[in-house]
Each structure stands twice: as C-alpha cells, then as structure tokens.
Coordinates of C-alpha atoms in Angstrom, one line a residue:
M391 CA -4.9 -16.4 21.9
E392 CA -8.7 -17.4 21.9
V393 CA -9.6 -15.0 19.4
I394 CA -12.6 -13.6 19.2
N395 CA -12.9 -10.6 16.9
M396 CA -13.1 -12.5 13.8
N397 CA -16.6 -11.5 12.4
F398 CA -15.2 -9.3 9.8
D399 CA -19.4 -9.1 8.8
Q400 CA -19.3 -7.0 11.6
V401 CA -20.2 -3.8 11.3
N402 CA -18.5 -0.7 12.1
Q403 CA -19.8 2.7 13.5
R404 CA -16.6 4.9 12.9
Y405 CA -18.3 8.3 12.5
G406 CA -17.1 10.0 15.4
T407 CA -13.6 8.4 16.0
Y408 CA -11.1 10.6 14.6
S409 CA -10.8 8.6 11.4
M410 CA -9.8 10.2 8.0
K411 CA -11.6 7.9 6.3
W412 CA -15.1 8.3 7.0
D413 CA -15.2 11.5 9.6
G414 CA -12.1 13.7 6.8
A415 CA -14.5 12.6 4.0
Q416 CA -17.3 14.9 4.3
N417 CA -13.8 17.4 3.7
V418 CA -13.9 15.7 0.4
Y419 CA -17.2 14.6 -1.1
H420 CA -20.2 16.8 -1.3
N421 CA -22.3 13.9 -0.2
P422 CA -23.0 13.5 3.2
D423 CA -24.6 10.4 3.5
V424 CA -21.7 8.7 1.1
I425 CA -19.7 5.5 1.8
P426 CA -16.0 6.1 2.4
M427 CA -14.4 3.2 0.4
W428 CA -10.7 5.8 -1.0
I429 CA -8.3 5.3 2.4
A430 CA -6.6 2.1 2.6
D431 CA -7.5 1.3 5.7
M432 CA -10.2 -1.3 6.6
D433 CA -13.3 -1.2 8.4
F434 CA -12.9 -4.0 10.2
Q435 CA -11.5 -4.0 14.8
S436 CA -7.7 -4.8 14.6
P437 CA -7.3 -8.5 16.1
Q438 CA -8.2 -8.9 19.1
P439 CA -5.3 -9.9 20.6
V440 CA -3.4 -5.9 19.7
I441 CA -7.1 -5.0 21.0
D442 CA -6.2 -6.4 24.2
A443 CA -2.1 -5.7 24.1
I444 CA -3.6 -1.6 23.0
K445 CA -6.3 -2.3 26.0
K446 CA -2.8 -2.8 28.8
Q447 CA -0.2 0.1 27.9
A448 CA -3.4 2.3 27.9
A449 CA -4.6 0.8 31.7
T450 CA -0.4 2.1 32.5
G451 CA -0.8 5.8 32.5
I452 CA 1.5 6.7 31.8
Y453 CA 2.1 8.1 27.7
G454 CA 5.5 9.5 27.8
Y455 CA 8.3 8.9 25.2
T456 CA 8.5 5.7 23.3
T457 CA 11.9 3.9 24.0
E458 CA 13.9 3.0 20.8
P459 CA 12.6 -0.3 18.9
N460 CA 16.4 -1.7 18.5
M461 CA 16.2 -1.0 22.2
T462 CA 14.4 -4.3 21.8
A463 CA 12.8 -7.7 21.3
I464 CA 12.1 -6.0 18.0
P465 CA 13.8 -7.0 15.9
Q466 CA 14.0 -10.2 16.7
I467 CA 10.1 -10.3 16.1
I468 CA 9.7 -8.9 13.0
A469 CA 12.8 -11.0 11.9
T470 CA 10.9 -13.8 13.0
W471 CA 7.5 -12.2 11.3
L472 CA 10.1 -12.0 8.1
Q473 CA 10.8 -15.3 7.9
Q474 CA 7.6 -17.6 8.8
Q475 CA 5.7 -14.7 6.0
N476 CA 8.4 -14.6 2.6
H477 CA 11.5 -17.3 5.3
W478 CA 13.2 -14.2 4.5
T479 CA 16.4 -14.4 6.6
I480 CA 17.4 -11.0 7.9
N481 CA 20.4 -9.4 10.7
P482 CA 17.9 -7.5 12.7
D483 CA 20.0 -4.5 13.6
N484 CA 20.3 -3.5 9.4
L485 CA 16.4 -2.2 10.6
G486 CA 16.2 0.9 10.4
Y487 CA 12.3 3.0 12.0
S488 CA 10.4 5.1 10.5
A489 CA 6.6 6.2 11.2
G490 CA 5.6 5.0 8.6
V491 CA 6.8 4.2 5.2
V492 CA 5.9 7.8 3.2
N493 CA 8.0 8.8 6.0
G494 CA 10.5 6.4 5.5
L495 CA 10.7 6.7 1.6
G496 CA 11.1 10.8 1.7
L497 CA 13.6 10.6 4.2
A498 CA 16.2 7.6 2.2
I499 CA 15.3 10.5 -1.0
R500 CA 16.8 13.4 1.0
A501 CA 19.3 11.2 2.2
L502 CA 20.6 8.9 -0.5
T503 CA 19.4 11.4 -3.3
Q504 CA 19.7 15.6 -4.6
K505 CA 17.6 18.0 -5.4
G506 CA 17.2 18.2 -8.7
D507 CA 17.9 14.6 -9.3
A508 CA 15.1 12.4 -11.0
I509 CA 13.9 9.4 -9.2
I510 CA 11.9 7.7 -11.5
T511 CA 8.4 4.9 -10.5
Q512 CA 5.2 3.5 -12.3
T513 CA 2.0 4.4 -12.8
P514 CA -0.7 4.5 -12.3
L515 CA 0.7 5.0 -9.1
Y516 CA 0.2 5.8 -5.2
G517 CA 0.2 9.8 -5.2
H518 CA 2.2 10.0 -2.1
F519 CA 5.3 8.5 -4.2
K520 CA 4.8 11.9 -5.7
I521 CA 4.4 13.9 -3.0
A522 CA 6.8 12.5 -1.6
V523 CA 9.3 13.3 -4.4
E524 CA 8.5 16.7 -4.5
N525 CA 8.0 18.5 -1.6
S526 CA 12.7 16.9 -1.6
K527 CA 12.0 19.4 -4.0
R528 CA 14.1 15.6 -7.4
Q529 CA 12.1 15.2 -10.1
L530 CA 9.7 12.3 -10.7
I531 CA 10.2 10.9 -13.5
S532 CA 6.4 8.8 -15.0
N533 CA 7.0 4.4 -16.2
P534 CA 3.9 3.7 -17.5
L535 CA 2.5 0.1 -16.4
I536 CA 1.4 -1.8 -19.8
K537 CA -2.1 -2.9 -19.3
K538 CA -2.9 -6.6 -22.1
D539 CA -6.2 -8.4 -21.5
G540 CA -6.6 -6.7 -18.1
A541 CA -3.2 -7.8 -16.8
Y542 CA -0.6 -5.0 -15.3
S543 CA 4.2 -5.4 -17.1
F544 CA 6.9 -3.2 -17.1
D545 CA 7.9 -2.1 -19.9
W546 CA 11.2 -2.7 -19.3
D547 CA 12.5 -0.7 -23.1
N548 CA 11.0 2.4 -22.1
L549 CA 12.3 1.7 -18.1
E550 CA 15.7 1.4 -19.3
K551 CA 15.8 4.8 -21.5
Q552 CA 14.3 6.8 -19.0
I553 CA 16.8 4.8 -17.1
S554 CA 19.5 6.5 -19.0
D555 CA 18.0 9.5 -20.7
N556 CA 16.7 11.5 -17.3
Q557 CA 19.6 9.5 -15.1
V558 CA 18.1 8.6 -12.8
K559 CA 19.6 8.5 -9.2
M560 CA 16.9 6.4 -7.4
V561 CA 13.9 3.8 -8.0
I562 CA 10.3 3.4 -6.7
L563 CA 9.3 -0.1 -6.6
C564 CA 5.7 -1.1 -5.4
N565 CA 5.1 -4.9 -4.2
P566 CA 3.5 -5.4 -4.3
H567 CA 1.9 -3.1 -6.5
N568 CA -0.8 0.2 -5.4
P569 CA -3.1 0.3 -7.0
T570 CA -3.1 -2.7 -9.4
G571 CA -3.1 -5.0 -6.8
R572 CA -0.1 -7.4 -9.4
V573 CA 2.9 -9.4 -7.1
W574 CA 5.9 -9.0 -9.3
T575 CA 6.9 -12.9 -10.8
N576 CA 10.7 -14.3 -9.3
E577 CA 11.8 -13.5 -13.2
E578 CA 10.5 -9.6 -13.0
L579 CA 12.1 -8.4 -10.4
K580 CA 14.7 -9.9 -10.9
R581 CA 14.7 -8.8 -13.9
F582 CA 14.4 -4.7 -12.9
A583 CA 17.2 -5.3 -10.5
Q584 CA 19.3 -5.6 -13.3
I585 CA 18.3 -2.8 -14.9
C586 CA 18.9 -1.3 -11.6
Q587 CA 22.3 -2.3 -11.2
Q588 CA 23.3 -1.9 -14.2
H589 CA 22.9 1.9 -14.1
Q590 CA 23.4 1.8 -10.6
V591 CA 20.4 2.7 -9.4
I592 CA 19.2 2.4 -6.0
I593 CA 15.9 1.0 -5.4
L594 CA 13.2 1.4 -3.1
S595 CA 11.0 -1.1 -3.0
D596 CA 7.6 -0.4 -1.2
D597 CA 6.2 -3.6 0.5
I598 CA 3.4 -2.1 3.0
H599 CA 0.5 -5.2 1.4
S600 CA 2.9 -8.0 1.2
D601 CA 1.3 -9.0 4.3
L602 CA -2.6 -9.0 2.4
I603 CA -1.7 -11.8 -0.4
L604 CA -4.4 -13.4 -2.2
P605 CA -5.8 -16.7 -2.3
G606 CA -3.6 -17.9 -4.5
N607 CA -0.3 -16.0 -5.1
T608 CA 3.1 -14.9 -4.1
Y609 CA 5.2 -13.3 -2.9
Q610 CA 8.9 -12.5 -2.4
P611 CA 11.6 -9.5 -1.7
L612 CA 13.3 -8.1 -4.1
A613 CA 16.0 -7.6 -2.2
K614 CA 15.9 -11.8 -0.8
I615 CA 15.5 -12.2 -5.0
Y616 CA 18.5 -10.2 -6.2
P617 CA 20.6 -10.2 -3.1
E618 CA 23.8 -9.7 -6.1
Y619 CA 22.0 -6.4 -5.6
Q620 CA 21.4 -5.7 -2.2
D621 CA 23.2 -3.9 -0.6
H622 CA 21.0 -1.1 -2.9
I623 CA 18.1 -2.4 -2.0
I624 CA 15.7 -0.9 0.6
T625 CA 12.8 -2.3 1.6
F626 CA 10.0 -1.1 3.4
K627 CA 7.6 -2.3 5.0
S628 CA 4.5 -2.2 8.4
P629 CA 2.5 -4.2 10.0
S630 CA 0.1 -0.9 9.3
K631 CA -1.8 -2.9 6.8
T632 CA -1.8 -6.3 7.6
F633 CA -4.0 -5.0 10.3
N634 CA -5.7 -1.6 10.3
L635 CA -3.0 0.1 12.6
A636 CA -2.8 2.9 10.9
G637 CA -2.6 5.2 13.2
L638 CA 0.0 3.8 15.4
Q639 CA 2.4 5.2 12.8
F640 CA 5.2 2.7 12.6
A641 CA 7.3 1.7 10.0
Y642 CA 10.8 -0.6 9.2
Y643 CA 12.7 -0.5 6.6
Y644 CA 15.8 -2.7 6.1
T645 CA 18.8 -2.5 3.9
T646 CA 22.4 -4.1 4.3
N647 CA 23.6 -1.3 3.6
P648 CA 25.2 0.5 6.5
D649 CA 26.1 3.8 4.3
Y650 CA 23.0 3.9 3.1
Q651 CA 21.4 3.5 7.5
K652 CA 24.0 5.9 9.3
Q653 CA 22.4 8.9 6.3
M654 CA 19.1 8.2 7.2
Q655 CA 19.7 7.8 10.5
S656 CA 21.2 11.1 10.5
A657 CA 18.2 12.3 8.3
A658 CA 15.1 11.5 10.6
A659 CA 17.8 12.9 13.4
Y660 CA 18.4 16.3 11.4
A661 CA 14.0 16.2 11.1
S662 CA 13.1 15.8 15.5
N663 CA 13.3 11.5 15.5
P664 CA 10.4 10.8 13.1
D665 CA 11.1 7.2 13.4
L666 CA 11.1 7.3 17.4
P667 CA 7.1 5.6 17.3
T668 CA 4.7 6.1 19.7
A669 CA 3.7 4.5 23.4
F670 CA 1.0 2.3 21.4
A671 CA 2.7 1.2 18.3
L672 CA 5.3 -1.7 19.8
P673 CA 3.3 -3.9 21.7
A674 CA 1.1 -4.1 19.1
L675 CA 3.4 -5.1 16.5
T676 CA 4.3 -7.7 19.1
A677 CA 0.7 -9.1 19.7
A678 CA 0.3 -8.4 15.9
Y679 CA 3.1 -10.7 15.0
Q680 CA 3.6 -13.1 17.9
D681 CA -0.6 -13.3 18.2
S682 CA -2.7 -12.7 15.4
Q683 CA -1.8 -15.6 12.2
D684 CA -5.6 -17.1 12.5
W685 CA -7.1 -13.0 12.0
L686 CA -5.2 -12.8 9.2
H687 CA -5.6 -16.6 7.6
E688 CA -9.8 -15.4 8.4
L689 CA -9.1 -11.7 6.7
L690 CA -7.4 -13.1 3.2
A691 CA -10.7 -15.4 3.0
Y692 CA -12.8 -12.2 3.4
L693 CA -11.7 -10.1 1.0
A694 CA -11.4 -13.1 -2.0
D695 CA -14.3 -13.5 -1.4
N696 CA -15.7 -9.7 -1.3
L697 CA -13.9 -9.3 -5.1
Q698 CA -14.8 -12.1 -6.0
W699 CA -18.3 -10.7 -5.1
L700 CA -18.1 -7.0 -6.1
T701 CA -16.0 -8.0 -10.0
E702 CA -19.1 -10.8 -10.9
E703 CA -21.9 -7.7 -10.1
I704 CA -19.9 -4.5 -11.4
E705 CA -19.0 -7.3 -15.1
T706 CA -22.2 -8.5 -15.0
Q707 CA -25.0 -5.4 -14.4
T708 CA -21.7 -2.7 -16.9
P709 CA -19.1 -2.4 -19.0
A710 CA -16.7 -1.7 -16.7
Q711 CA -13.8 -4.1 -16.3
V712 CA -12.7 -5.0 -12.4
T713 CA -8.3 -5.2 -13.7
R714 CA -7.7 -9.3 -11.4
S715 CA -5.9 -8.1 -8.6
Q716 CA -3.2 -10.8 -6.3
A717 CA -2.6 -8.6 -3.7
T718 CA -4.4 -5.6 -1.1
Y719 CA -8.1 -5.2 -0.1
L720 CA -8.1 -2.1 -3.4
S721 CA -9.7 -3.0 -6.4
W722 CA -8.9 -0.8 -9.6
I723 CA -11.8 -0.3 -12.5
D724 CA -11.3 0.1 -15.7
V725 CA -13.9 2.5 -16.6
S726 CA -13.1 4.6 -19.8
Y727 CA -16.6 3.7 -22.0
L728 CA -17.5 5.8 -20.4
R729 CA -17.6 9.4 -23.1
C730 CA -16.8 11.6 -19.5
S731 CA -14.7 13.2 -18.0
E732 CA -12.8 12.5 -15.1
D733 CA -14.4 15.5 -13.5
E734 CA -18.2 14.6 -14.3
L735 CA -17.3 11.2 -13.0
L736 CA -16.3 12.2 -9.6
T737 CA -19.7 14.9 -9.9
A738 CA -21.8 11.7 -10.4
L739 CA -20.1 9.1 -8.0
D740 CA -20.2 12.2 -5.7
A741 CA -24.1 12.7 -5.5
G742 CA -25.1 8.4 -6.3
G743 CA -23.2 8.3 -2.0
I744 CA -19.6 6.5 -2.8
G745 CA -16.6 8.1 -2.3
V746 CA -13.4 6.9 -4.6
Q747 CA -10.5 7.9 -5.5
T748 CA -10.3 8.2 -9.7
N749 CA -7.3 8.7 -11.9
R750 CA -5.4 12.4 -10.9
E751 CA -4.8 11.2 -7.3
F752 CA -3.1 8.3 -8.8
G753 CA -0.9 10.1 -11.7
L754 CA -2.4 9.2 -14.4
D755 CA -4.2 11.9 -16.7
E756 CA -7.4 11.2 -19.1
Q757 CA -5.8 10.2 -22.4
A758 CA -4.9 6.7 -20.0
G759 CA -8.8 6.0 -19.4
L760 CA -10.4 6.4 -17.0
F761 CA -10.7 4.6 -13.4
I762 CA -11.4 4.0 -10.0
R763 CA -9.9 2.6 -7.2
L764 CA -12.1 1.1 -4.6
N765 CA -11.6 -0.2 -1.4
F766 CA -13.0 -3.4 -0.4
A767 CA -11.7 -4.1 3.3
T768 CA -15.1 -3.5 4.4
P769 CA -18.3 -5.6 5.2
R770 CA -20.4 -7.1 3.5
E771 CA -23.7 -6.0 3.9
L772 CA -21.6 -2.3 3.4
L773 CA -19.7 -2.8 0.3
E774 CA -23.1 -4.5 -0.6
T775 CA -24.5 -1.2 -1.1
G776 CA -21.5 0.5 -2.4
V777 CA -21.1 -1.5 -5.5
I778 CA -25.0 -1.1 -5.7
R779 CA -24.5 2.5 -5.5
L780 CA -21.6 2.8 -7.8
I781 CA -22.8 0.2 -10.3
K782 CA -26.2 2.4 -10.5
V783 CA -24.3 5.3 -11.4
L784 CA -21.9 3.5 -13.9
Q785 CA -25.9 2.7 -15.8
Q786 CA -26.6 6.3 -15.0
L787 CA -23.5 8.0 -17.3
E788 CA -23.5 5.3 -19.8
K789 CA -26.9 6.6 -20.8
D790 CA -25.9 10.8 -21.2

C-alpha cells in the first residue's frame, strides 16, 4: 500500500478537534496564543494505511461493541510485530488487553498487591505512575535516578535499600524512560531484574515508547533479556505513542504467568470490562503494525533532526542543558541555573506563549533542580516558534 502522508512538515489544525493537547491547553494555560508542547501526543497525522482502515470501519455506519482481541487475528499480529521490532518471540496466548497502558498498570496494581503495599519507581517519573499507585491506596516509594554529565543512571545501592526497608511488593520500570529518554542497557536491565528477583518483587515494565528509539540506540524488553524471572514481569505496550493513536484507547500486556493473567482479567471484569477496545482500535493497530513501517522509519529520522536542532538552539543561546535523549519525542531540559521558583518559571513560560511541563509533574521538588519537559513531535515550523519563545523566556529570567 502506498504511503502518501509522510510530510511531517505539514502544520495540521488541531483546534476544534477535541484535542486535549490543543483545546485542553486553554484550561491549563492563561495565554490564548500558547503553543502547547506538554501532553505526549504528536502533531503529525497517523500513517495513511491507518487513516484508510479507520475510514473503512467508519463507513460501516455501525459502532457497536467490539469483539475481544483474542477472538481475532490481533494476538498474532502483535506477536509478529514484536518479533520484527525486538526479535522477541512470544506466545500470543499470553497477551492481555486494556484501554491504555495506564489502565493496564492500574489493573495489575489492584490485582496483584494489597492496600498499603509499597510500590517503587524511579524519579523523575511519569506522573500517571503516581496517580495509579496512590488512587489504588498503595504507598509510592520514589527512587531517584543519578544525573551525571547530563545522563541518567540507576542508584543501585539505594534501590536495593529502599526495596528492603519498605518491603516493596512491586516496581514500575519505564523502558525507555520518560521523561529522560534513557534506553536502559542489557546490563542495567539484568541487574535491575536480579535485584527484584532477590527480593521477590513483581516488575511492571512500561514500554510504551519502545518503538520510538532514536537512530543509533537499541532497546530490549526486560522479559527477553532476563527470562530467568519472566514469570514475575508484566510488559505493557501500545501502538498509541508510535502511530499517534492515543485517542483510540488500546494497549496490551504480556506475561508468562497464568495466575497474573487470571487475576488481572478478574480485576478488569470487576471494573466493567475496561479491556474492550473501541470499534476503531483493532483495524488501526492492524494497519499500523502491518503496513506502516516506512512511515515509522521516516518519523524517527524527523524526530532525531528536531531534537538535534532544538538542542543546538537552546544550548548555544542559554546555559540550559538538554538531556541527550535516546528515545521518545520528549526533551528533558535542565534549567537549574535559573534563580527563580518553579511557579515563577511556569508563569513566565505561560506569558511567553509556550506550554510545557515542569518538576511537579514528574515527582520532583525544587531541591532536585529545575527542569522542563518539551514535546518536539511537531512540524519544524511550530517547533521553531516554540523554541524561540522558550529561549526568549529563559534569557529574560536569567537577567531578572
């Protein structure tokens, strides 16, 4: 099938499309002219095969309940994709499904731990990890990553101490990591799993960004790298970030542990079947995984160019440091040199017309420094306007 919409420079009008990123920005920022670079979805159209599949489904004119994915070809399509992308051979029968990765994490937390149990994750963290844990009445333990020479790594001694001291029952791993963009090495993943194995800690691995690996980097699933502990690892994935399908509400998870599967499916049934996909999710996934590899290849090249450009612009015009992301379309910018509070930074950015997220969204207080997460999955024209606004604000704050 010919791919015809690979013009990532095309600026798409998203106002009035029920976009949380654009329409919803008016409820978050005060400046009506703000360029929203906060929520992690892209300003690019999805691949043409996906658009065509959704149009075909829409043309039926009937949007009733969708069949369960395991009653279709979807499990094998996912298995084939994981084999192609990650050289990971899975049994399709071991797949489970949820409305999104966060929904799946919530199911696992409620199904496999008890109220009051301690769950650990690394900070800076993806904010919905905190919400999923605390809304389930569990205790969140923050395990800070070490930042050295602009790169992030695990603090192994502290990780093991925190697990032991708090009798941690579960850990949420982000692979690759959001917001820092780290792709964990095979050695890091093995050591992480070995520590969890020693303390019998269940691992939830959020791998939603695992197809967005920037050129020159390599991702591996933890369950593949360390099969010795795979029965206690649940891997969560979705086409949503990769192909800009978050609004279709579909994700999947994989575990070789049948008890985990049963308990999560029971929790899903109790929660009124949040694992059933929308009418458009399954045809969209099929088209994405079977017919959109060329689009993804071009996307990754475009994202890498965007990241290189914004890094050079920001670091040559301000003292800010842009983390050398290895994955995702999210840049993590250290502006700790500024002598202002986080609230003052946010107010200035809003007034300057740039909508981003800062420390508190990622479990960091100002003692850890001052950071900005900026979404660069946007046409270069918009990126340039946004980054110019960001630089202007940072330069003004430095003078004040």
